[in-house]
Amino acid sequence: MRISVPDLIFGFSRALDMVKPQLAGHHLGVAWIASELGQALSLPRTVRAQLFTAAMLHDAGAIPLKVSADDLLFERNTWLHTRAGWALLSRCAFLRPAASFVLFHHTPWSRLRDSGEALLPANLIHLADRAELFLRGGALLDASALESLLARHAGGKFHPDGVEALRALCARRGGRLALPSAQEMKHDLQTDCAQPDLDPDHLIPFCFLFSLITDFLSPFTATHTAGVAHTACILHRRHMLGTTGSVDPEENRKVFVAGLLHDIGKLGVPRALLEKEGPLDHDEFAQMKRHAEFSLSLLDNIPGLEDIRLWGALHHERLNGRGYPLGLAGGQLPLPSRIMAVADIFTALMEDRPYRKGMSLARALDILQTMEDNGHIDGTVLATLRAEAERINRVRAGAQRRARRRFDELYRICAEPVESDVRAFSACFNPPPPHPPTDSASGR
């Protein structure tokens, strides 16, 4: 299981765009402009690859902090979301070099020049961010408009070399810079920013990062993904041992990653629905159901994620064909997706929700049994859960407690603009294990 870094980042950047539809395509446009500037300034290829990654994910921290589109457009309250983005990205080893660029991507060059050229890429993202927002909607950046844009941001905001590179880019485009099509920008970025494929040891922490962003949409769901991923992983392992006598480690890792990404489509669901303190009405539920469809779409066209995409996104399908998003039934549903369905329901029943407390283990198993009786879930998977209920529940509960601590710490750190707290946050965000949890995973 090896995944192309640009393909993966394109997919996850689309997920970020879903949260702020009015800024859809913003990350891609910023990355393309920043990459063009980086090439013009002859930045090393490795640095340009980090620049690409940072630009494609530069506003990731705006999601957990509920930063508005207007705040991003007009550069209000920038310190909080840049710090949150840094804190999130820095917990993933291969993203740490890019994380520092995210941290400083709204900081004026006049405050960064003492760093030498180390933080030049951060300032290029800043410049590209302002240029992309000007170009949105098909606007053209000619020489006059460019000088007007730069005049509005005078006073040492941008590195002089970056400004000259933007002028040169405009000149190379016939004096009238416009954003190419999304397909052209992706092609240019893939050509310039080729990176080694991710192996499972690096893929899992990256997907874990996006599970955090998904869960941070709402304090009411802040631990759900961690619970589902760990439950699905151990349930798959115990089920395969019980039914076949062996476990394919590769498949087990895929199940864990599918659990991490199973709700990524919720980035496209209105936050008000995710935070509603009560049952959803008919129309609201119809909107909520689209998250499974969004998950399928977001992870499409990422070679190597085909199984993970299906196993995660089909967790609301039912054996009797009455689930969603595709209405598949029986043998059309692969075993890992059936396991994911049971893990998702079990976790949802056991965790606290805005309108009820988590259920007892016995009550949750009774509800699952009723669902199996009605043809909703796989009885053999439920039998494994029943036989291993105490063990599996300990793993789930421990994973969700750790996720709650991460959630609380992020909000504490981002509410207090103290640099020492940022370092403390980075330390507390220990990287997740490179492999799925073992059966003996601690419940602490």
GROMACS .gro file of C-alpha atoms in nm:
model
  444
    1MET     CA    1   0.000   0.000   0.000
    2ARG     CA    2   0.188   0.303  -0.133
    3ILE     CA    3   0.009   0.629  -0.211
    4SER     CA    4   0.112   0.926  -0.425
    5VAL     CA    5   0.164   1.232  -0.203
    6PRO     CA    6   0.028   1.488  -0.454
    7ASP     CA    7  -0.280   1.273  -0.525
    8LEU     CA    8  -0.346   1.237  -0.153
    9ILE     CA    9  -0.299   1.607  -0.084
   10PHE     CA   10  -0.522   1.708  -0.376
   11GLY     CA   11  -0.797   1.488  -0.232
   12PHE     CA   12  -0.766   1.622   0.120
   13SER     CA   13  -0.742   1.981  -0.001
   14ARG     CA   14  -1.077   1.931  -0.176
   15ALA     CA   15  -1.211   1.822   0.161
   16LEU     CA   16  -1.094   2.149   0.318
   17ASP     CA   17  -1.263   2.341   0.036
   18MET     CA   18  -1.597   2.179   0.119
   19VAL     CA   19  -1.609   2.355   0.455
   20LYS     CA   20  -1.595   2.698   0.289
   21PRO     CA   21  -1.760   2.656  -0.055
   22GLN     CA   22  -1.717   3.026  -0.131
   23LEU     CA   23  -1.341   2.962  -0.127
   24ALA     CA   24  -1.348   2.637  -0.325
   25GLY     CA   25  -1.028   2.590  -0.521
   26HIS     CA   26  -0.843   2.847  -0.309
   27HIS     CA   27  -0.577   2.605  -0.182
   28LEU     CA   28  -0.506   2.477  -0.533
   29GLY     CA   29  -0.472   2.828  -0.674
   30VAL     CA   30  -0.244   2.939  -0.392
   31ALA     CA   31  -0.027   2.630  -0.438
   32TRP     CA   32   0.006   2.691  -0.812
   33ILE     CA   33   0.105   3.057  -0.771
   34ALA     CA   34   0.345   2.977  -0.485
   35SER     CA   35   0.503   2.697  -0.688
   36GLU     CA   36   0.555   2.929  -0.985
   37LEU     CA   37   0.720   3.182  -0.754
   38GLY     CA   38   0.936   2.912  -0.595
   39GLN     CA   39   1.059   2.796  -0.934
   40ALA     CA   40   1.134   3.153  -1.041
   41LEU     CA   41   1.343   3.201  -0.727
   42SER     CA   42   1.525   2.868  -0.784
   43LEU     CA   43   1.423   2.722  -0.450
   44PRO     CA   44   1.558   2.366  -0.408
   45ARG     CA   45   1.322   2.096  -0.530
   46THR     CA   46   1.279   1.955  -0.178
   47VAL     CA   47   1.180   2.299  -0.050
   48ARG     CA   48   0.935   2.343  -0.338
   49ALA     CA   49   0.775   2.011  -0.245
   50GLN     CA   50   0.730   2.137   0.112
   51LEU     CA   51   0.599   2.467  -0.023
   52PHE     CA   52   0.340   2.276  -0.230
   53THR     CA   53   0.226   2.076   0.072
   54ALA     CA   54   0.201   2.382   0.297
   55ALA     CA   55   0.014   2.586   0.035
   56MET     CA   56  -0.237   2.307  -0.032
   57LEU     CA   57  -0.314   2.277   0.341
   58HIS     CA   58  -0.242   2.630   0.462
   59ASP     CA   59  -0.589   2.702   0.604
   60ALA     CA   60  -0.644   2.363   0.770
   61GLY     CA   61  -0.640   2.530   1.111
   62ALA     CA   62  -0.939   2.747   1.019
   63ILE     CA   63  -1.174   2.449   1.043
   64PRO     CA   64  -1.148   2.353   1.411
   65LEU     CA   65  -1.157   2.721   1.510
   66LYS     CA   66  -1.468   2.797   1.299
   67VAL     CA   67  -1.285   3.080   1.122
   68SER     CA   68  -1.520   3.255   0.880
   69ALA     CA   69  -1.454   3.300   0.511
   70ASP     CA   70  -1.452   3.677   0.565
   71ASP     CA   71  -1.176   3.643   0.825
   72LEU     CA   72  -0.966   3.456   0.569
   73LEU     CA   73  -1.046   3.706   0.293
   74PHE     CA   74  -0.963   4.012   0.502
   75GLU     CA   75  -0.684   3.862   0.714
   76ARG     CA   76  -0.859   3.898   1.048
   77ASN     CA   77  -0.757   3.690   1.351
   78THR     CA   78  -0.487   3.518   1.146
   79TRP     CA   79  -0.263   3.415   1.435
   80LEU     CA   80  -0.512   3.165   1.575
   81HIS     CA   81  -0.580   2.966   1.259
   82THR     CA   82  -0.216   2.965   1.147
   83ARG     CA   83  -0.114   2.834   1.486
   84ALA     CA   84  -0.386   2.568   1.483
   85GLY     CA   85  -0.276   2.462   1.134
   86TRP     CA   86   0.085   2.439   1.251
   87ALA     CA   87  -0.015   2.237   1.556
   88LEU     CA   88  -0.213   1.991   1.346
   89LEU     CA   89   0.042   1.946   1.067
   90SER     CA   90   0.344   1.928   1.295
   91ARG     CA   91   0.218   1.609   1.457
   92CYS     CA   92   0.266   1.425   1.126
   93ALA     CA   93   0.638   1.358   1.066
   94PHE     CA   94   0.652   1.414   0.692
   95LEU     CA   95   0.444   1.735   0.721
   96ARG     CA   96   0.658   1.902   0.989
   97PRO     CA   97   0.881   2.097   0.747
   98ALA     CA   98   0.567   2.236   0.579
   99ALA     CA   99   0.406   2.309   0.917
  100SER     CA  100   0.643   2.597   0.991
  101PHE     CA  101   0.544   2.759   0.660
  102VAL     CA  102   0.178   2.729   0.763
  103LEU     CA  103   0.252   2.886   1.102
  104PHE     CA  104   0.402   3.198   0.944
  105HIS     CA  105   0.200   3.230   0.624
  106HIS     CA  106   0.027   3.550   0.741
  107THR     CA  107   0.335   3.702   0.908
  108PRO     CA  108   0.480   4.010   0.731
  109TRP     CA  109   0.828   3.964   0.586
  110SER     CA  110   0.946   4.256   0.798
  111ARG     CA  111   0.903   4.027   1.098
  112LEU     CA  112   1.056   3.722   0.929
  113ARG     CA  113   1.366   3.864   0.764
  114ASP     CA  114   1.586   3.772   1.062
  115SER     CA  115   1.520   3.407   0.974
  116GLY     CA  116   1.724   3.453   0.657
  117GLU     CA  117   1.569   3.258   0.370
  118ALA     CA  118   1.440   2.971   0.586
  119LEU     CA  119   1.088   3.115   0.602
  120LEU     CA  120   1.079   3.264   0.253
  121PRO     CA  121   0.834   2.988   0.142
  122ALA     CA  122   0.591   3.100   0.415
  123ASN     CA  123   0.597   3.452   0.275
  124LEU     CA  124   0.549   3.322  -0.079
  125ILE     CA  125   0.231   3.151   0.042
  126HIS     CA  126   0.122   3.484   0.192
  127LEU     CA  127   0.179   3.662  -0.138
  128ALA     CA  128   0.015   3.381  -0.338
  129ASP     CA  129  -0.282   3.386  -0.100
  130ARG     CA  130  -0.346   3.756  -0.164
  131ALA     CA  131  -0.296   3.715  -0.540
  132GLU     CA  132  -0.529   3.414  -0.563
  133LEU     CA  133  -0.807   3.597  -0.380
  134PHE     CA  134  -0.774   3.881  -0.633
  135LEU     CA  135  -0.791   3.637  -0.925
  136ARG     CA  136  -1.097   3.446  -0.802
  137GLY     CA  137  -1.394   3.448  -1.033
  138GLY     CA  138  -1.187   3.484  -1.349
  139ALA     CA  139  -1.030   3.824  -1.275
  140LEU     CA  140  -0.709   3.917  -1.455
  141LEU     CA  141  -0.401   4.055  -1.282
  142ASP     CA  142  -0.239   4.301  -1.522
  143ALA     CA  143   0.049   4.533  -1.438
  144SER     CA  144  -0.178   4.809  -1.309
  145ALA     CA  145  -0.388   4.576  -1.095
  146LEU     CA  146  -0.075   4.409  -0.959
  147GLU     CA  147   0.073   4.740  -0.849
  148SER     CA  148  -0.258   4.834  -0.688
  149LEU     CA  149  -0.262   4.500  -0.504
  150LEU     CA  150   0.095   4.548  -0.383
  151ALA     CA  151   0.024   4.905  -0.275
  152ARG     CA  152  -0.258   4.782  -0.052
  153HIS     CA  153  -0.009   4.553   0.120
  154ALA     CA  154   0.290   4.788   0.139
  155GLY     CA  155   0.514   4.828   0.441
  156GLY     CA  156   0.736   4.524   0.425
  157LYS     CA  157   0.460   4.267   0.402
  158PHE     CA  158   0.620   4.066   0.123
  159HIS     CA  159   0.977   3.961   0.039
  160PRO     CA  160   1.105   4.187  -0.243
  161ASP     CA  161   1.223   3.883  -0.442
  162GLY     CA  162   0.876   3.730  -0.418
  163VAL     CA  163   0.720   4.052  -0.544
  164GLU     CA  164   0.959   4.063  -0.841
  165ALA     CA  165   0.886   3.697  -0.915
  166LEU     CA  166   0.513   3.773  -0.922
  167ARG     CA  167   0.573   4.065  -1.159
  168ALA     CA  168   0.779   3.835  -1.382
  169LEU     CA  169   0.506   3.568  -1.375
  170CYS     CA  170   0.253   3.827  -1.482
  171ALA     CA  171   0.484   3.940  -1.764
  172ARG     CA  172   0.542   3.581  -1.883
  173ARG     CA  173   0.167   3.541  -1.913
  174GLY     CA  174   0.142   3.830  -2.156
  175GLY     CA  175   0.104   4.092  -1.887
  176ARG     CA  176  -0.235   3.958  -1.782
  177LEU     CA  177  -0.214   3.682  -1.521
  178ALA     CA  178  -0.514   3.451  -1.482
  179LEU     CA  179  -0.548   3.121  -1.302
  180PRO     CA  180  -0.529   2.820  -1.536
  181SER     CA  181  -0.790   2.547  -1.515
  182ALA     CA  182  -0.780   2.317  -1.214
  183GLN     CA  183  -0.659   2.033  -1.437
  184GLU     CA  184  -0.371   2.244  -1.571
  185MET     CA  185  -0.270   2.358  -1.222
  186LYS     CA  186  -0.268   2.000  -1.092
  187HIS     CA  187  -0.056   1.887  -1.386
  188ASP     CA  188   0.197   2.166  -1.327
  189LEU     CA  189   0.214   2.091  -0.955
  190GLN     CA  190   0.254   1.715  -1.002
  191THR     CA  191   0.535   1.779  -1.250
  192ASP     CA  192   0.722   2.018  -1.022
  193CYS     CA  193   0.648   1.865  -0.682
  194ALA     CA  194   0.701   1.493  -0.734
  195GLN     CA  195   0.770   1.320  -0.401
  196PRO     CA  196   0.829   0.960  -0.292
  197ASP     CA  197   0.508   0.765  -0.240
  198LEU     CA  198   0.382   0.729   0.116
  199ASP     CA  199   0.420   0.388   0.278
  200PRO     CA  200   0.177   0.275   0.552
  201ASP     CA  201   0.402   0.407   0.829
  202HIS     CA  202   0.354   0.762   0.695
  203LEU     CA  203   0.005   0.722   0.548
  204ILE     CA  204  -0.156   0.638   0.882
  205PRO     CA  205  -0.038   0.955   1.064
  206PHE     CA  206  -0.143   1.167   0.765
  207CYS     CA  207  -0.492   1.015   0.762
  208PHE     CA  208  -0.502   1.047   1.140
  209LEU     CA  209  -0.448   1.420   1.094
  210PHE     CA  210  -0.754   1.446   0.872
  211SER     CA  211  -0.960   1.239   1.112
  212LEU     CA  212  -0.878   1.504   1.373
  213ILE     CA  213  -0.987   1.784   1.142
  214THR     CA  214  -1.313   1.599   1.073
  215ASP     CA  215  -1.382   1.536   1.439
  216PHE     CA  216  -1.292   1.893   1.536
  217LEU     CA  217  -1.588   2.018   1.332
  218SER     CA  218  -1.791   1.979   1.649
  219PRO     CA  219  -1.717   1.909   2.016
  220PHE     CA  220  -2.004   1.661   2.002
  221THR     CA  221  -1.816   1.440   1.756
  222ALA     CA  222  -1.463   1.515   1.874
  223THR     CA  223  -1.378   1.154   1.957
  224HIS     CA  224  -1.601   0.956   1.721
  225THR     CA  225  -1.351   0.876   1.446
  226ALA     CA  226  -1.088   0.754   1.690
  227GLY     CA  227  -1.345   0.521   1.844
  228VAL     CA  228  -1.458   0.382   1.510
  229ALA     CA  229  -1.107   0.329   1.371
  230HIS     CA  230  -0.981   0.143   1.678
  231THR     CA  231  -1.301  -0.058   1.712
  232ALA     CA  232  -1.300  -0.158   1.344
  233CYS     CA  233  -0.933  -0.253   1.358
  234ILE     CA  234  -0.957  -0.486   1.656
  235LEU     CA  235  -1.298  -0.621   1.547
  236HIS     CA  236  -1.154  -0.708   1.205
  237ARG     CA  237  -0.854  -0.878   1.364
  238ARG     CA  238  -1.058  -1.084   1.609
  239HIS     CA  239  -1.314  -1.175   1.342
  240MET     CA  240  -1.053  -1.297   1.096
  241LEU     CA  241  -0.873  -1.498   1.364
  242GLY     CA  242  -1.200  -1.654   1.471
  243THR     CA  243  -1.325  -1.739   1.123
  244THR     CA  244  -1.008  -1.811   0.922
  245GLY     CA  245  -0.736  -1.851   1.184
  246SER     CA  246  -0.517  -1.575   1.036
  247VAL     CA  247  -0.509  -1.201   0.972
  248ASP     CA  248  -0.369  -1.022   0.668
  249PRO     CA  249  -0.171  -0.732   0.823
  250GLU     CA  250  -0.209  -0.524   0.508
  251GLU     CA  251  -0.587  -0.559   0.511
  252ASN     CA  252  -0.598  -0.483   0.883
  253ARG     CA  253  -0.404  -0.159   0.828
  254LYS     CA  254  -0.645  -0.066   0.549
  255VAL     CA  255  -0.939  -0.122   0.782
  256PHE     CA  256  -0.779   0.110   1.038
  257VAL     CA  257  -0.720   0.382   0.776
  258ALA     CA  258  -1.075   0.338   0.643
  259GLY     CA  259  -1.197   0.396   0.997
  260LEU     CA  260  -0.992   0.715   1.020
  261LEU     CA  261  -1.147   0.844   0.696
  262HIS     CA  262  -1.499   0.701   0.717
  263ASP     CA  263  -1.659   1.037   0.803
  264ILE     CA  264  -1.439   1.272   0.601
  265GLY     CA  265  -1.749   1.363   0.399
  266LYS     CA  266  -1.887   1.541   0.707
  267LEU     CA  267  -1.662   1.830   0.608
  268GLY     CA  268  -1.935   1.901   0.351
  269VAL     CA  269  -2.221   1.896   0.604
  270PRO     CA  270  -2.339   2.225   0.762
  271ARG     CA  271  -2.188   2.259   1.107
  272ALA     CA  272  -2.530   2.346   1.253
  273LEU     CA  273  -2.649   1.993   1.177
  274LEU     CA  274  -2.343   1.835   1.335
  275GLU     CA  275  -2.398   2.039   1.651
  276LYS     CA  276  -2.776   2.015   1.675
  277GLU     CA  277  -2.876   1.917   2.028
  278GLY     CA  278  -3.154   1.680   1.934
  279PRO     CA  279  -3.273   1.442   1.663
  280LEU     CA  280  -3.263   1.564   1.302
  281ASP     CA  281  -3.585   1.625   1.111
  282HIS     CA  282  -3.649   1.465   0.772
  283ASP     CA  283  -3.481   1.735   0.562
  284GLU     CA  284  -3.187   1.765   0.798
  285PHE     CA  285  -3.133   1.391   0.794
  286ALA     CA  286  -3.136   1.396   0.413
  287GLN     CA  287  -2.858   1.656   0.425
  288MET     CA  288  -2.663   1.457   0.682
  289LYS     CA  289  -2.685   1.140   0.473
  290ARG     CA  290  -2.492   1.309   0.194
  291HIS     CA  291  -2.171   1.282   0.398
  292ALA     CA  292  -2.128   0.922   0.281
  293GLU     CA  293  -2.164   1.033  -0.081
  294PHE     CA  294  -1.912   1.312  -0.019
  295SER     CA  295  -1.666   1.061   0.128
  296LEU     CA  296  -1.684   0.852  -0.188
  297SER     CA  297  -1.625   1.161  -0.401
  298LEU     CA  298  -1.338   1.308  -0.199
  299LEU     CA  299  -1.133   0.988  -0.201
  300ASP     CA  300  -1.200   0.909  -0.566
  301ASN     CA  301  -0.910   0.911  -0.812
  302ILE     CA  302  -0.645   0.846  -0.546
  303PRO     CA  303  -0.464   0.531  -0.666
  304GLY     CA  304  -0.405   0.291  -0.380
  305LEU     CA  305  -0.702   0.410  -0.171
  306GLU     CA  306  -0.969   0.221  -0.364
  307ASP     CA  307  -1.044  -0.034  -0.090
  308ILE     CA  308  -1.010   0.221   0.189
  309ARG     CA  309  -1.251   0.456   0.011
  310LEU     CA  310  -1.520   0.191  -0.022
  311TRP     CA  311  -1.481   0.028   0.318
  312GLY     CA  312  -1.511   0.362   0.494
  313ALA     CA  313  -1.778   0.532   0.284
  314LEU     CA  314  -2.013   0.230   0.285
  315HIS     CA  315  -2.051   0.221   0.664
  316HIS     CA  316  -2.417   0.327   0.637
  317GLU     CA  317  -2.509   0.054   0.387
  318ARG     CA  318  -2.731  -0.225   0.521
  319LEU     CA  319  -2.747  -0.592   0.426
  320ASN     CA  320  -3.115  -0.556   0.333
  321GLY     CA  321  -3.032  -0.286   0.076
  322ARG     CA  322  -3.198  -0.004   0.270
  323GLY     CA  323  -2.882   0.185   0.355
  324TYR     CA  324  -2.700   0.465   0.178
  325PRO     CA  325  -2.534   0.612  -0.027
  326LEU     CA  326  -2.558   0.337  -0.293
  327GLY     CA  327  -2.830   0.107  -0.159
  328LEU     CA  328  -2.607  -0.201  -0.184
  329ALA     CA  329  -2.718  -0.528  -0.029
  330GLY     CA  330  -2.587  -0.865   0.085
  331GLY     CA  331  -2.298  -0.995  -0.119
  332GLN     CA  332  -2.242  -0.654  -0.277
  333LEU     CA  333  -2.094  -0.536   0.053
  334PRO     CA  334  -1.733  -0.643   0.122
  335LEU     CA  335  -1.666  -0.786   0.467
  336PRO     CA  336  -1.452  -0.489   0.583
  337SER     CA  337  -1.739  -0.250   0.510
  338ARG     CA  338  -1.972  -0.472   0.715
  339ILE     CA  339  -1.721  -0.460   0.999
  340MET     CA  340  -1.702  -0.081   0.964
  341ALA     CA  341  -2.081  -0.056   0.987
  342VAL     CA  342  -2.088  -0.248   1.315
  343ALA     CA  343  -1.794  -0.048   1.452
  344ASP     CA  344  -1.963   0.281   1.364
  345ILE     CA  345  -2.294   0.188   1.525
  346PHE     CA  346  -2.129   0.040   1.833
  347THR     CA  347  -1.916   0.351   1.886
  348ALA     CA  348  -2.213   0.584   1.835
  349LEU     CA  349  -2.420   0.392   2.089
  350MET     CA  350  -2.146   0.385   2.351
  351GLU     CA  351  -2.037   0.750   2.329
  352ASP     CA  352  -2.212   1.054   2.474
  353ARG     CA  353  -2.422   1.257   2.230
  354PRO     CA  354  -2.574   1.605   2.278
  355TYR     CA  355  -2.919   1.456   2.337
  356ARG     CA  356  -2.826   1.148   2.545
  357LYS     CA  357  -2.556   0.981   2.751
  358GLY     CA  358  -2.363   0.683   2.619
  359MET     CA  359  -2.539   0.351   2.665
  360SER     CA  360  -2.437   0.053   2.871
  361LEU     CA  361  -2.253  -0.226   2.692
  362ALA     CA  362  -2.547  -0.461   2.739
  363ARG     CA  363  -2.796  -0.210   2.597
  364ALA     CA  364  -2.576  -0.136   2.295
  365LEU     CA  365  -2.541  -0.507   2.217
  366ASP     CA  366  -2.918  -0.552   2.246
  367ILE     CA  367  -2.977  -0.275   1.992
  368LEU     CA  368  -2.722  -0.426   1.756
  369GLN     CA  369  -2.894  -0.762   1.792
  370THR     CA  370  -3.225  -0.606   1.690
  371MET     CA  371  -3.054  -0.456   1.387
  372GLU     CA  372  -2.913  -0.795   1.294
  373ASP     CA  373  -3.258  -0.953   1.337
  374ASN     CA  374  -3.396  -0.693   1.094
  375GLY     CA  375  -3.131  -0.767   0.832
  376HIS     CA  376  -2.932  -0.448   0.878
  377ILE     CA  377  -2.591  -0.579   0.988
  378ASP     CA  378  -2.380  -0.893   0.953
  379GLY     CA  379  -2.462  -1.150   1.221
  380THR     CA  380  -2.119  -1.314   1.208
  381VAL     CA  381  -1.949  -0.981   1.276
  382LEU     CA  382  -2.190  -0.912   1.561
  383ALA     CA  383  -2.113  -1.257   1.703
  384THR     CA  384  -1.744  -1.163   1.714
  385LEU     CA  385  -1.827  -0.836   1.887
  386ARG     CA  386  -2.039  -1.017   2.145
  387ALA     CA  387  -1.766  -1.271   2.216
  388GLU     CA  388  -1.499  -0.999   2.252
  389ALA     CA  389  -1.719  -0.715   2.380
  390GLU     CA  390  -1.527  -0.627   2.697
  391ARG     CA  391  -1.188  -0.628   2.522
  392ILE     CA  392  -1.310  -0.429   2.221
  393ASN     CA  393  -1.493  -0.178   2.437
  394ARG     CA  394  -1.180  -0.112   2.644
  395VAL     CA  395  -0.986  -0.035   2.326
  396ARG     CA  396  -1.265   0.195   2.202
  397ALA     CA  397  -1.297   0.380   2.532
  398GLY     CA  398  -0.922   0.430   2.564
  399ALA     CA  399  -0.896   0.565   2.210
  400GLN     CA  400  -1.180   0.808   2.269
  401ARG     CA  401  -1.035   0.932   2.598
  402ARG     CA  402  -0.706   1.007   2.425
  403ALA     CA  403  -0.893   1.182   2.144
  404ARG     CA  404  -1.081   1.396   2.396
  405ARG     CA  405  -0.754   1.508   2.553
  406ARG     CA  406  -0.621   1.608   2.210
  407PHE     CA  407  -0.939   1.802   2.136
  408ASP     CA  408  -0.934   1.988   2.469
  409GLU     CA  409  -0.564   2.068   2.437
  410LEU     CA  410  -0.601   2.211   2.088
  411TYR     CA  411  -0.870   2.450   2.202
  412ARG     CA  412  -0.677   2.551   2.513
  413ILE     CA  413  -0.360   2.625   2.319
  414CYS     CA  414  -0.536   2.812   2.039
  415ALA     CA  415  -0.720   3.032   2.288
  416GLU     CA  416  -0.393   3.144   2.452
  417PRO     CA  417  -0.143   3.319   2.221
  418VAL     CA  418   0.166   3.212   2.413
  419GLU     CA  419   0.455   3.060   2.216
  420SER     CA  420   0.554   2.828   2.502
  421ASP     CA  421   0.204   2.684   2.492
  422VAL     CA  422   0.245   2.609   2.122
  423ARG     CA  423   0.557   2.409   2.203
  424ALA     CA  424   0.371   2.231   2.484
  425PHE     CA  425   0.090   2.147   2.245
  426SER     CA  426   0.334   2.000   1.995
  427ALA     CA  427   0.484   1.784   2.268
  428CYS     CA  428   0.146   1.657   2.386
  429PHE     CA  429   0.048   1.564   2.030
  430ASN     CA  430   0.263   1.253   2.016
  431PRO     CA  431   0.249   1.092   1.671
  432PRO     CA  432   0.002   0.802   1.649
  433PRO     CA  433   0.149   0.454   1.622
  434PRO     CA  434   0.267   0.373   1.270
  435HIS     CA  435   0.064   0.055   1.284
  436PRO     CA  436  -0.292  -0.009   1.397
  437PRO     CA  437  -0.346  -0.080   1.768
  438THR     CA  438  -0.281  -0.430   1.896
  439ASP     CA  439  -0.528  -0.639   2.091
  440SER     CA  440  -0.345  -0.541   2.407
  441ALA     CA  441  -0.386  -0.168   2.341
  442SER     CA  442  -0.416   0.020   2.665
  443GLY     CA  443  -0.752   0.152   2.767
  444ARG     CA  444  -0.595   0.440   2.956
   0.00000   0.00000   0.00000
